CSV table of C-alpha atoms in Angstrom, one decimal:
chain,number,residue,atom,x,y,z
A,37,UNK,CA,29.0,12.7,7.5
A,38,UNK,CA,25.9,14.9,8.0
A,39,UNK,CA,27.6,18.3,7.9
A,40,UNK,CA,30.3,17.4,5.4
A,41,UNK,CA,27.6,16.0,3.1
A,42,UNK,CA,25.7,19.2,3.3
A,43,UNK,CA,28.7,21.4,2.9
A,44,UNK,CA,29.7,19.4,-0.3
A,45,UNK,CA,26.2,19.9,-1.7
A,46,UNK,CA,26.3,23.5,-1.1
A,47,UNK,CA,29.7,23.9,-2.7
A,48,UNK,CA,29.5,21.6,-5.7
A,49,UNK,CA,25.8,21.2,-6.3
A,50,UNK,CA,23.3,18.9,-4.8
A,51,UNK,CA,22.7,16.7,-7.8
A,52,UNK,CA,26.3,16.2,-8.4
A,53,UNK,CA,27.0,15.1,-4.7
A,54,UNK,CA,23.9,12.8,-4.8
A,55,UNK,CA,25.5,11.0,-7.9
A,56,UNK,CA,28.9,10.7,-6.2
A,57,UNK,CA,27.3,9.6,-3.0
A,58,UNK,CA,25.4,6.8,-4.8
A,59,UNK,CA,28.5,5.7,-6.5
A,60,UNK,CA,30.5,5.6,-3.3
A,61,UNK,CA,27.8,3.7,-1.6
A,62,UNK,CA,27.5,1.1,-4.4
A,63,UNK,CA,31.3,0.6,-4.4
A,64,UNK,CA,31.0,-0.1,-0.7
A,65,UNK,CA,28.3,-2.6,-1.2
A,66,UNK,CA,30.2,-4.3,-4.0
A,67,UNK,CA,33.4,-4.4,-1.8
A,68,UNK,CA,31.9,-6.4,1.0
A,69,UNK,CA,31.5,-9.7,-0.8
A,70,UNK,CA,35.2,-9.4,-1.6
A,71,UNK,CA,36.2,-10.0,2.0
A,72,UNK,CA,37.0,-13.6,1.6
A,73,UNK,CA,39.5,-12.8,-1.2
A,74,UNK,CA,41.4,-10.2,0.8
A,75,UNK,CA,44.8,-10.9,2.4
A,76,UNK,CA,44.7,-12.2,5.8
A,77,UNK,CA,45.8,-8.9,7.6
A,78,UNK,CA,43.0,-7.0,5.8
A,79,UNK,CA,40.2,-9.6,6.2
A,80,UNK,CA,39.1,-8.6,9.7
A,81,UNK,CA,38.8,-4.8,8.9
A,82,UNK,CA,37.5,-5.1,5.3
A,83,UNK,CA,33.8,-5.2,6.3
A,84,UNK,CA,34.2,-2.0,8.3
A,85,UNK,CA,35.8,-0.3,5.3
A,86,UNK,CA,32.8,-1.5,3.3
A,87,UNK,CA,30.4,-0.1,5.9
A,88,UNK,CA,32.2,3.2,6.1
A,89,UNK,CA,32.0,3.6,2.4
A,90,UNK,CA,28.3,2.6,2.2
A,91,UNK,CA,27.3,5.0,5.1
A,92,UNK,CA,29.3,7.9,3.7
A,93,UNK,CA,27.9,7.5,0.3
A,94,UNK,CA,24.3,7.2,1.6
A,95,UNK,CA,24.8,10.4,3.7
A,96,UNK,CA,26.0,12.3,0.7
A,97,UNK,CA,23.0,11.1,-1.2
A,98,UNK,CA,20.2,11.4,1.4
A,99,UNK,CA,21.4,14.7,3.0
A,100,UNK,CA,21.1,16.4,-0.4
A,101,UNK,CA,18.0,14.7,-1.6
A,102,UNK,CA,15.6,16.5,0.7
A,103,UNK,CA,16.8,20.0,-0.3
A,104,UNK,CA,16.7,19.0,-3.9
A,105,UNK,CA,13.0,17.7,-3.6
A,106,UNK,CA,12.3,21.0,-1.7
A,107,UNK,CA,13.7,23.1,-4.6
A,108,UNK,CA,11.7,21.1,-7.1
A,109,UNK,CA,8.3,21.5,-5.4
A,110,UNK,CA,6.0,24.4,-4.4
A,111,UNK,CA,4.5,25.3,-1.1
A,112,UNK,CA,1.4,23.2,-1.8
A,113,UNK,CA,2.8,19.8,-2.8
A,114,UNK,CA,6.2,19.8,-0.8
A,115,UNK,CA,4.9,17.8,2.2
A,116,UNK,CA,3.1,15.4,-0.1
A,117,UNK,CA,6.3,14.9,-2.2
A,118,UNK,CA,8.5,14.2,0.9
A,119,UNK,CA,5.8,11.8,2.1
A,120,UNK,CA,5.8,10.0,-1.2
A,121,UNK,CA,9.6,9.7,-1.0
A,122,UNK,CA,9.2,8.1,2.4
A,123,UNK,CA,6.6,5.7,1.0
A,124,UNK,CA,8.9,4.7,-1.8
A,125,UNK,CA,11.9,4.2,0.5
A,126,UNK,CA,9.8,2.1,2.8
A,127,UNK,CA,8.4,0.0,0.0
A,128,UNK,CA,12.0,-0.6,-1.4
A,129,UNK,CA,13.2,-1.6,2.0
A,130,UNK,CA,10.3,-4.1,2.6
A,131,UNK,CA,10.8,-5.6,-0.9
A,132,UNK,CA,14.6,-5.7,-0.6
A,133,UNK,CA,14.4,-7.3,2.9
A,134,UNK,CA,11.9,-9.9,1.5
A,135,UNK,CA,13.8,-10.8,-1.7
A,136,UNK,CA,17.2,-10.6,0.0
A,137,UNK,CA,16.2,-13.2,2.6
A,138,UNK,CA,15.3,-15.6,-0.4
A,139,UNK,CA,18.4,-15.1,-2.5
A,140,UNK,CA,21.1,-16.9,-0.4
A,141,UNK,CA,19.0,-20.0,-0.4
A,142,UNK,CA,18.3,-19.9,-4.1
A,143,UNK,CA,22.0,-19.5,-4.9
A,144,UNK,CA,22.9,-22.3,-2.6
A,145,UNK,CA,20.6,-24.5,-4.5
A,146,UNK,CA,22.0,-23.3,-7.9
A,147,UNK,CA,25.6,-23.8,-6.8
A,148,UNK,CA,25.0,-27.0,-5.0
A,149,UNK,CA,26.6,-25.8,-1.7
A,150,UNK,CA,25.5,-25.8,1.9
A,151,UNK,CA,24.0,-22.6,3.5
A,152,UNK,CA,27.2,-22.0,5.5
A,153,UNK,CA,29.3,-21.4,2.2
A,154,UNK,CA,30.2,-17.8,1.4
A,155,UNK,CA,29.3,-18.0,-2.3
A,156,UNK,CA,25.5,-17.7,-2.0
A,157,UNK,CA,25.8,-14.5,0.1
A,158,UNK,CA,28.4,-13.1,-2.2
A,159,UNK,CA,26.2,-13.3,-5.2
A,160,UNK,CA,23.2,-12.0,-3.2
A,161,UNK,CA,25.2,-9.0,-2.0
A,162,UNK,CA,26.4,-8.3,-5.5
A,163,UNK,CA,22.8,-8.3,-6.8
A,164,UNK,CA,22.1,-5.6,-4.2
A,165,UNK,CA,25.1,-3.6,-5.3
A,166,UNK,CA,24.0,-3.9,-9.0
A,167,UNK,CA,20.5,-2.5,-8.2
A,168,UNK,CA,22.1,0.2,-6.3
A,169,UNK,CA,24.2,1.2,-9.2
A,170,UNK,CA,21.3,1.1,-11.6
A,171,UNK,CA,19.3,3.4,-9.3
A,172,UNK,CA,21.7,6.2,-10.0
A,173,UNK,CA,20.9,6.3,-13.7
A,174,UNK,CA,17.7,8.4,-13.5
A,175,UNK,CA,19.8,11.1,-11.6
A,176,UNK,CA,22.7,10.9,-14.2
A,177,UNK,CA,20.3,11.5,-17.1
A,178,UNK,CA,18.0,13.9,-15.4
A,179,UNK,CA,20.0,16.9,-16.3
A,180,UNK,CA,20.2,20.1,-14.3
A,181,UNK,CA,17.5,20.4,-11.6
A,182,UNK,CA,15.6,23.7,-11.6
A,183,UNK,CA,14.0,25.5,-8.7
A,184,UNK,CA,10.3,26.1,-8.5
A,185,UNK,CA,9.3,29.6,-7.5
A,186,UNK,CA,7.6,29.6,-4.1
A,187,UNK,CA,6.5,32.0,-1.4
A,188,UNK,CA,9.6,31.0,0.7
A,189,UNK,CA,12.4,33.4,1.1
A,190,UNK,CA,14.7,33.4,-1.9
A,191,UNK,CA,17.4,35.8,-0.7
A,192,UNK,CA,20.9,35.4,-1.9
A,193,UNK,CA,23.7,35.6,0.6
A,194,UNK,CA,21.4,35.6,3.6
A,195,UNK,CA,22.8,35.4,7.1
A,196,UNK,CA,23.5,31.8,8.3
A,197,UNK,CA,20.3,30.6,10.1
A,198,UNK,CA,22.1,29.6,13.3
A,199,UNK,CA,19.0,29.7,15.6
A,200,UNK,CA,16.8,27.5,13.4
A,201,UNK,CA,19.6,25.0,12.9
A,202,UNK,CA,20.6,24.8,16.5
A,203,UNK,CA,16.9,24.5,17.9
A,204,UNK,CA,16.1,21.8,15.3
A,205,UNK,CA,19.4,20.0,16.2
A,206,UNK,CA,18.7,20.0,19.9
A,207,UNK,CA,15.1,18.8,19.3
A,208,UNK,CA,16.1,16.1,16.9
A,209,UNK,CA,19.0,14.9,19.0
A,210,UNK,CA,16.7,14.5,22.1
A,211,UNK,CA,13.9,13.0,20.1
A,212,UNK,CA,16.2,10.4,18.5
A,213,UNK,CA,17.8,9.6,21.9
A,214,UNK,CA,14.3,8.7,23.3
A,215,UNK,CA,13.3,7.1,20.0
A,216,UNK,CA,16.4,4.8,20.0
A,217,UNK,CA,15.2,3.0,23.2
A,218,UNK,CA,12.4,1.4,21.2
A,219,UNK,CA,14.3,1.1,18.0
A,220,UNK,CA,17.5,-0.4,19.2
A,221,UNK,CA,16.4,-2.5,22.2
A,222,UNK,CA,12.9,-4.0,21.1
A,223,UNK,CA,14.3,-7.0,19.4
A,224,UNK,CA,16.7,-8.0,22.3
A,225,UNK,CA,13.9,-7.3,24.8
A,226,UNK,CA,11.6,-9.7,22.9
A,227,UNK,CA,14.3,-12.3,22.7
A,228,UNK,CA,15.9,-12.2,26.2
A,229,UNK,CA,13.1,-11.0,28.4
A,230,UNK,CA,10.0,-12.4,26.7
A,231,UNK,CA,11.6,-15.4,25.1
A,232,UNK,CA,9.9,-15.1,21.8
A,233,UNK,CA,11.2,-17.1,18.8
A,234,UNK,CA,13.0,-15.3,16.0
A,235,UNK,CA,10.1,-16.3,13.7
A,236,UNK,CA,7.6,-14.4,15.8
A,237,UNK,CA,9.9,-11.4,16.1
A,238,UNK,CA,10.4,-11.3,12.5
A,239,UNK,CA,6.7,-11.7,11.8
A,240,UNK,CA,5.8,-8.7,14.0
A,241,UNK,CA,8.5,-6.6,12.5
A,242,UNK,CA,7.2,-7.6,9.0
A,243,UNK,CA,3.8,-6.3,9.9
A,244,UNK,CA,5.0,-3.2,11.3
A,245,UNK,CA,7.2,-2.5,8.3
A,246,UNK,CA,4.3,-3.1,5.9
A,247,UNK,CA,2.1,-0.6,7.8
A,248,UNK,CA,4.9,1.9,7.9
A,249,UNK,CA,5.0,1.9,4.1
A,250,UNK,CA,1.7,3.8,3.8
A,251,UNK,CA,1.8,5.6,7.1
A,252,UNK,CA,3.6,8.8,5.6
A,253,UNK,CA,0.6,9.4,3.4
A,254,UNK,CA,-1.2,10.6,6.6
A,255,UNK,CA,1.3,13.4,7.0
A,256,UNK,CA,0.1,15.8,4.3
A,257,UNK,CA,-3.5,15.5,5.5
A,258,UNK,CA,-2.5,16.3,9.1
A,259,UNK,CA,0.0,19.0,8.1
A,260,UNK,CA,-2.8,20.8,6.1
A,261,UNK,CA,-4.8,21.2,9.2
A,262,UNK,CA,-2.2,22.1,11.8
A,263,UNK,CA,1.2,22.4,10.2
A,264,UNK,CA,4.2,20.2,9.9
A,265,UNK,CA,5.8,21.3,13.1
A,266,UNK,CA,2.5,20.3,15.0
A,267,UNK,CA,2.6,16.9,13.4
A,268,UNK,CA,6.3,16.4,14.3
A,269,UNK,CA,5.5,17.4,17.9
A,270,UNK,CA,2.5,15.1,18.2
A,271,UNK,CA,4.3,12.2,16.6
A,272,UNK,CA,7.1,12.6,19.1
A,273,UNK,CA,4.7,12.6,21.9
A,274,UNK,CA,3.0,9.5,20.4
A,275,UNK,CA,6.4,7.7,20.5
A,276,UNK,CA,6.4,8.3,24.2
A,277,UNK,CA,2.9,6.8,24.5
A,278,UNK,CA,3.9,3.9,22.4
A,279,UNK,CA,6.7,3.1,24.8
A,280,UNK,CA,4.3,2.8,27.8
A,281,UNK,CA,3.2,-0.9,27.2
A,282,UNK,CA,6.8,-1.8,27.0
A,283,UNK,CA,7.6,-0.2,30.4
A,284,UNK,CA,4.5,-1.5,32.2
A,285,UNK,CA,3.3,-4.7,30.7
A,286,UNK,CA,5.8,-7.5,30.3
A,287,UNK,CA,3.8,-9.5,27.7
A,288,UNK,CA,4.5,-10.1,24.0
A,289,UNK,CA,1.0,-8.8,22.9
A,290,UNK,CA,1.7,-5.4,24.6
A,291,UNK,CA,5.2,-5.3,23.0
A,292,UNK,CA,3.6,-6.1,19.6
A,293,UNK,CA,1.1,-3.3,19.9
A,294,UNK,CA,3.8,-1.0,21.1
A,295,UNK,CA,5.9,-1.9,18.0
A,296,UNK,CA,3.1,-1.3,15.6
A,297,UNK,CA,2.3,2.2,17.0
A,298,UNK,CA,6.0,2.9,17.2
A,299,UNK,CA,6.7,2.2,13.5
A,300,UNK,CA,3.6,4.0,12.3
A,301,UNK,CA,4.3,7.2,14.3
A,302,UNK,CA,8.0,7.1,13.2
A,303,UNK,CA,7.0,7.0,9.5
A,304,UNK,CA,4.6,9.9,9.9
A,305,UNK,CA,7.2,12.0,11.8
A,306,UNK,CA,10.1,12.1,9.2
A,307,UNK,CA,8.4,13.9,6.3
A,308,UNK,CA,6.8,16.3,8.7
A,309,UNK,CA,10.2,17.1,10.2
A,310,UNK,CA,11.8,17.5,6.7
A,311,UNK,CA,9.2,19.9,5.5
A,312,UNK,CA,9.2,21.9,8.7
A,313,UNK,CA,13.0,22.4,8.6
A,314,UNK,CA,13.1,23.3,4.9
A,315,UNK,CA,10.3,26.0,5.6
A,316,UNK,CA,12.6,27.6,8.3
A,317,UNK,CA,15.8,27.8,6.2
A,318,UNK,CA,16.7,29.8,3.1
A,319,UNK,CA,17.3,27.8,0.0
A,320,UNK,CA,21.1,28.3,0.0
A,321,UNK,CA,21.6,26.9,3.5
A,322,UNK,CA,19.3,23.9,3.2
A,323,UNK,CA,22.0,21.3,2.5
A,324,UNK,CA,24.0,22.3,5.4
A,325,UNK,CA,20.8,22.6,7.6
A,326,UNK,CA,19.7,19.1,6.7
A,327,UNK,CA,23.2,17.8,7.2
A,328,UNK,CA,23.2,19.1,10.8
A,329,UNK,CA,19.7,17.4,11.2
A,330,UNK,CA,21.1,14.0,10.0
A,331,UNK,CA,24.1,14.5,12.3
A,332,UNK,CA,21.6,15.0,15.2
A,333,UNK,CA,19.7,11.8,14.2
A,334,UNK,CA,22.9,9.8,14.2
A,335,UNK,CA,24.4,11.1,17.4
A,336,UNK,CA,21.1,10.9,19.3
A,337,UNK,CA,20.6,7.2,18.2
A,338,UNK,CA,24.2,6.4,18.9
A,339,UNK,CA,24.2,7.9,22.4
A,340,UNK,CA,21.3,5.9,23.6
A,341,UNK,CA,22.5,2.7,21.8
A,342,UNK,CA,25.8,2.9,23.8
A,343,UNK,CA,24.4,4.1,27.1
A,344,UNK,CA,21.2,2.0,26.9
A,345,UNK,CA,23.2,-1.3,27.0
A,346,UNK,CA,24.6,-0.3,30.4
A,347,UNK,CA,21.2,0.8,31.7
A,348,UNK,CA,19.8,-2.6,30.8
A,349,UNK,CA,22.6,-4.4,32.5
A,350,UNK,CA,22.2,-2.3,35.6
A,351,UNK,CA,18.5,-1.8,36.0
A,352,UNK,CA,16.6,-3.7,33.2
A,353,UNK,CA,14.7,-3.0,30.1
A,354,UNK,CA,11.7,-1.5,31.9
A,355,UNK,CA,13.9,1.2,33.3
A,356,UNK,CA,15.3,1.9,29.9
A,357,UNK,CA,11.9,2.1,28.3
A,358,UNK,CA,10.7,4.4,31.1
A,359,UNK,CA,13.7,6.7,30.3
A,360,UNK,CA,12.6,6.7,26.7
A,361,UNK,CA,9.2,7.8,27.6
A,362,UNK,CA,10.7,10.7,29.6
A,363,UNK,CA,13.1,11.8,27.0
A,364,UNK,CA,10.6,11.6,24.1
A,365,UNK,CA,8.2,13.7,26.2
A,366,UNK,CA,10.9,16.3,26.8
A,367,UNK,CA,11.6,16.4,23.0
A,368,UNK,CA,7.9,17.1,22.4
A,369,UNK,CA,8.2,19.9,24.8
A,370,UNK,CA,11.2,21.3,22.9
A,371,UNK,CA,9.2,21.3,19.7
A,372,UNK,CA,6.3,23.0,21.5
A,373,UNK,CA,8.7,25.8,22.6
A,374,UNK,CA,10.0,26.2,19.0
A,375,UNK,CA,6.5,26.4,17.7
A,376,UNK,CA,5.6,29.0,20.3
A,377,UNK,CA,8.7,31.1,19.5
A,378,UNK,CA,7.9,30.9,15.8
A,379,UNK,CA,4.3,32.0,16.4
A,380,UNK,CA,5.5,35.0,18.5
A,381,UNK,CA,7.9,35.9,15.8
A,382,UNK,CA,5.3,35.7,13.1
A,383,UNK,CA,2.8,37.8,15.2
A,384,UNK,CA,5.5,40.5,15.8
A,385,UNK,CA,6.4,40.6,12.1
A,386,UNK,CA,2.7,40.9,11.1
A,387,UNK,CA,2.2,43.7,13.7
A,388,UNK,CA,5.3,45.5,12.4
A,389,UNK,CA,4.1,45.2,8.8
A,390,UNK,CA,0.6,46.8,9.6
A,391,UNK,CA,2.1,49.8,11.4
A,392,UNK,CA,2.4,53.2,9.4
A,393,UNK,CA,5.2,55.6,10.0
A,394,UNK,CA,4.2,58.8,11.8
A,395,UNK,CA,3.9,61.8,9.7
């Protein structure tokens, strides 16, 4: 849904598509608890229908949110705004995970039913859908969103930025392919290889998630010194480093340290990448550009998730994590090449601007 979401935002307006996306996602969340009431022939596929709706709606919202925030901010506070957005998303996810875990037990006690009954989960899921629906209200009542004047190019009908979109797509695809080795396979590695209990796995994940809430606040400070592209490149290289303990040391403490570094660097990376891409694309193409980026994230993660299972079955987790180190390092090299090419182009433009025509 990445590119279609961006195209819809460019055609009908980003705010309007964000509202529609929020509604579609909310309806998908509300539909899941209805599974038990569906006819028998629909019951097996109804959860998939729900997830398609949730994912499609979230894509319509999130793909258009970054260009909208970019339009509402100036060059000085854009990275800080995108970082704050990442902090709020992380805090919401942490709070929702914590409260969501308590709700089924609370409803089971209120309804005097066992933990295996569907009713406690039905009501808990409907609370999530209700909160999701209420979150759309600020957008609905916000009115038209204006654009802040910045030093960025504001050309109308500018040529399609094929090269910036393609190079960023390749970088993000490769980066997410390497990143997915740690994101998708850490939990099963801790369970099946290191034989850690679910309580310990959840505890380590919770600590990492808590640290990741504030980690994006580091991005503006780092970007102010070296630029958003440099931050994205170093965070990608850091992901490769964070996977080294997983590949070399088969112990839960090494895996825990790896996890903490992994989630912190991941949280720093996203707002830096968002700012970097928005800086490279004219405003009228930003929705489509970020849609392509979202597609690269999903396809890169999906590729490794599918192939990684076969690699683990054939050669083990350590081989998979070693592959993740290699792929993440390659991704950092791709970003280095993008930055080098951009620096050459800027130097060439500056030299051309200082030349005076011969008399």
